[in-house]
Amino acid sequence: MQVHRRMPARKTEGTRYNLHPLTRPVEAQRLQVGDVVVPEPGCPAVITSIRRTRTDVVCRVRYIWQLPHETPWPLERLARATRIPVAVPGEYPKPQPQR
């Protein structure tokens, strides 16, 4: 069982969630399912699906506090070269594989 490090209060705002992860800008065309994007400060969301066209990337996401059975919602349509903040590795524990 992987134990994740304790989050400092400045990152959680009193919740149990890391609302302010360290991020790096990534081009929309490089996004992957499972990446945590931060479209607005304090609102990290996990990418659940991606649809790419020749010019755009459309992602469906779920806020990190939403339950897995809740319906993902569409993130704004992004041009392939648009840079969006993505949480760096280590900010969130890896999801456990489904058995």
PDB file of C-alpha atoms in Angstrom:
ATOM      1  CA  MET A   1       0.000   0.000   0.000  1.00  0.00           C
ATOM      2  CA  GLN A   2       1.406   3.371  -0.994  1.00  0.00           C
ATOM      3  CA  VAL A   3       1.283   6.083   1.666  1.00  0.00           C
ATOM      4  CA  HIS A   4       1.154   9.580   0.263  1.00  0.00           C
ATOM      5  CA  ARG A   5       2.874  12.474   1.992  1.00  0.00           C
ATOM      6  CA  ARG A   6       0.872  14.795   4.216  1.00  0.00           C
ATOM      7  CA  MET A   7      -0.310  18.011   2.550  1.00  0.00           C
ATOM      8  CA  PRO A   8       0.590  21.390   4.092  1.00  0.00           C
ATOM      9  CA  ALA A   9      -2.445  23.491   5.124  1.00  0.00           C
ATOM     10  CA  ARG A  10      -1.632  26.174   2.520  1.00  0.00           C
ATOM     11  CA  LYS A  11      -2.363  23.627  -0.232  1.00  0.00           C
ATOM     12  CA  THR A  12      -5.603  22.241   1.191  1.00  0.00           C
ATOM     13  CA  GLU A  13      -7.492  25.307   2.505  1.00  0.00           C
ATOM     14  CA  GLY A  14      -8.742  23.128   5.368  1.00  0.00           C
ATOM     15  CA  THR A  15     -10.028  20.327   3.125  1.00  0.00           C
ATOM     16  CA  ARG A  16      -8.560  16.865   2.633  1.00  0.00           C
ATOM     17  CA  TYR A  17      -7.736  17.678  -1.009  1.00  0.00           C
ATOM     18  CA  ASN A  18      -4.639  19.205  -2.580  1.00  0.00           C
ATOM     19  CA  LEU A  19      -6.289  22.264  -4.130  1.00  0.00           C
ATOM     20  CA  HIS A  20      -3.030  24.015  -5.029  1.00  0.00           C
ATOM     21  CA  PRO A  21      -0.690  21.481  -6.657  1.00  0.00           C
ATOM     22  CA  LEU A  22       2.629  22.442  -8.160  1.00  0.00           C
ATOM     23  CA  THR A  23       2.034  22.684 -11.898  1.00  0.00           C
ATOM     24  CA  ARG A  24       3.848  22.994 -15.186  1.00  0.00           C
ATOM     25  CA  PRO A  25       2.348  24.251 -18.450  1.00  0.00           C
ATOM     26  CA  VAL A  26       1.685  21.506 -21.012  1.00  0.00           C
ATOM     27  CA  GLU A  27       0.375  21.850 -24.565  1.00  0.00           C
ATOM     28  CA  ALA A  28      -3.183  20.563 -24.862  1.00  0.00           C
ATOM     29  CA  GLN A  29      -2.149  18.069 -27.560  1.00  0.00           C
ATOM     30  CA  ARG A  30       0.092  16.323 -24.960  1.00  0.00           C
ATOM     31  CA  LEU A  31      -2.604  15.830 -22.298  1.00  0.00           C
ATOM     32  CA  GLN A  32      -3.363  12.269 -21.204  1.00  0.00           C
ATOM     33  CA  VAL A  33      -6.219  10.585 -19.370  1.00  0.00           C
ATOM     34  CA  GLY A  34      -5.388  10.705 -15.648  1.00  0.00           C
ATOM     35  CA  ASP A  35      -3.538  14.037 -15.803  1.00  0.00           C
ATOM     36  CA  VAL A  36      -4.687  16.583 -13.224  1.00  0.00           C
ATOM     37  CA  VAL A  37      -5.266  19.963 -14.861  1.00  0.00           C
ATOM     38  CA  VAL A  38      -5.889  23.233 -13.023  1.00  0.00           C
ATOM     39  CA  PRO A  39      -8.247  25.268 -15.245  1.00  0.00           C
ATOM     40  CA  GLU A  40      -8.880  27.761 -12.392  1.00  0.00           C
ATOM     41  CA  PRO A  41      -6.934  28.362  -9.172  1.00  0.00           C
ATOM     42  CA  GLY A  42      -8.083  25.986  -6.431  1.00  0.00           C
ATOM     43  CA  CYS A  43     -10.045  23.783  -8.848  1.00  0.00           C
ATOM     44  CA  PRO A  44      -7.901  20.832  -9.956  1.00  0.00           C
ATOM     45  CA  ALA A  45      -9.634  18.281 -12.152  1.00  0.00           C
ATOM     46  CA  VAL A  46      -8.687  14.800 -13.387  1.00  0.00           C
ATOM     47  CA  ILE A  47      -8.994  14.128 -17.115  1.00  0.00           C
ATOM     48  CA  THR A  48     -11.348  11.181 -17.676  1.00  0.00           C
ATOM     49  CA  SER A  49     -11.425  11.204 -21.480  1.00  0.00           C
ATOM     50  CA  ILE A  50      -9.917  13.067 -24.410  1.00  0.00           C
ATOM     51  CA  ARG A  51     -11.109  13.647 -27.962  1.00  0.00           C
ATOM     52  CA  ARG A  52      -8.643  15.133 -30.419  1.00  0.00           C
ATOM     53  CA  THR A  53      -9.411  16.708 -33.768  1.00  0.00           C
ATOM     54  CA  ARG A  54      -7.013  18.235 -36.281  1.00  0.00           C
ATOM     55  CA  THR A  55      -7.250  21.609 -34.540  1.00  0.00           C
ATOM     56  CA  ASP A  56      -8.737  21.064 -31.055  1.00  0.00           C
ATOM     57  CA  VAL A  57      -8.583  18.966 -27.925  1.00  0.00           C
ATOM     58  CA  VAL A  58     -11.748  18.343 -25.921  1.00  0.00           C
ATOM     59  CA  CYS A  59     -11.359  16.824 -22.452  1.00  0.00           C
ATOM     60  CA  ARG A  60     -13.943  15.573 -20.016  1.00  0.00           C
ATOM     61  CA  VAL A  61     -12.882  16.076 -16.421  1.00  0.00           C
ATOM     62  CA  ARG A  62     -14.000  15.471 -12.867  1.00  0.00           C
ATOM     63  CA  TYR A  63     -12.937  17.714  -9.958  1.00  0.00           C
ATOM     64  CA  ILE A  64     -10.647  15.861  -7.556  1.00  0.00           C
ATOM     65  CA  TRP A  65     -13.331  15.963  -4.863  1.00  0.00           C
ATOM     66  CA  GLN A  66     -15.993  14.372  -7.083  1.00  0.00           C
ATOM     67  CA  LEU A  67     -16.747  10.682  -6.670  1.00  0.00           C
ATOM     68  CA  PRO A  68     -15.819   8.223  -9.449  1.00  0.00           C
ATOM     69  CA  HIS A  69     -19.482   7.568 -10.317  1.00  0.00           C
ATOM     70  CA  GLU A  70     -20.274  11.271 -10.812  1.00  0.00           C
ATOM     71  CA  THR A  71     -20.623  12.439 -14.390  1.00  0.00           C
ATOM     72  CA  PRO A  72     -17.535  14.108 -15.868  1.00  0.00           C
ATOM     73  CA  TRP A  73     -18.069  17.491 -17.485  1.00  0.00           C
ATOM     74  CA  PRO A  74     -16.479  18.966 -20.614  1.00  0.00           C
ATOM     75  CA  LEU A  75     -13.525  21.278 -20.173  1.00  0.00           C
ATOM     76  CA  GLU A  76     -13.469  24.171 -22.617  1.00  0.00           C
ATOM     77  CA  ARG A  77     -12.379  23.296 -26.154  1.00  0.00           C
ATOM     78  CA  LEU A  78      -8.626  23.915 -26.372  1.00  0.00           C
ATOM     79  CA  ALA A  79      -6.507  24.620 -29.434  1.00  0.00           C
ATOM     80  CA  ARG A  80      -3.825  21.924 -29.703  1.00  0.00           C
ATOM     81  CA  ALA A  81      -1.021  24.406 -28.899  1.00  0.00           C
ATOM     82  CA  THR A  82      -2.782  25.979 -25.891  1.00  0.00           C
ATOM     83  CA  ARG A  83      -0.746  25.565 -22.725  1.00  0.00           C
ATOM     84  CA  ILE A  84      -2.658  24.498 -19.624  1.00  0.00           C
ATOM     85  CA  PRO A  85      -1.303  23.959 -16.085  1.00  0.00           C
ATOM     86  CA  VAL A  86      -0.908  20.275 -15.196  1.00  0.00           C
ATOM     87  CA  ALA A  87       0.048  18.939 -11.747  1.00  0.00           C
ATOM     88  CA  VAL A  88       3.629  17.687 -11.616  1.00  0.00           C
ATOM     89  CA  PRO A  89       4.279  14.023 -10.740  1.00  0.00           C
ATOM     90  CA  GLY A  90       4.074  13.382  -7.001  1.00  0.00           C
ATOM     91  CA  GLU A  91       1.370  15.945  -6.248  1.00  0.00           C
ATOM     92  CA  TYR A  92      -1.339  13.266  -6.249  1.00  0.00           C
ATOM     93  CA  PRO A  93      -1.104   9.578  -5.420  1.00  0.00           C
ATOM     94  CA  LYS A  94      -1.268   7.211  -8.381  1.00  0.00           C
ATOM     95  CA  PRO A  95      -4.699   5.618  -8.809  1.00  0.00           C
ATOM     96  CA  GLN A  96      -4.813   1.980  -7.775  1.00  0.00           C
ATOM     97  CA  PRO A  97      -5.373  -0.451 -10.672  1.00  0.00           C
ATOM     98  CA  GLN A  98      -8.866  -1.947 -10.886  1.00  0.00           C
ATOM     99  CA  ARG A  99      -9.090  -5.683 -10.225  1.00  0.00           C
TER     100      ARG A  99
END
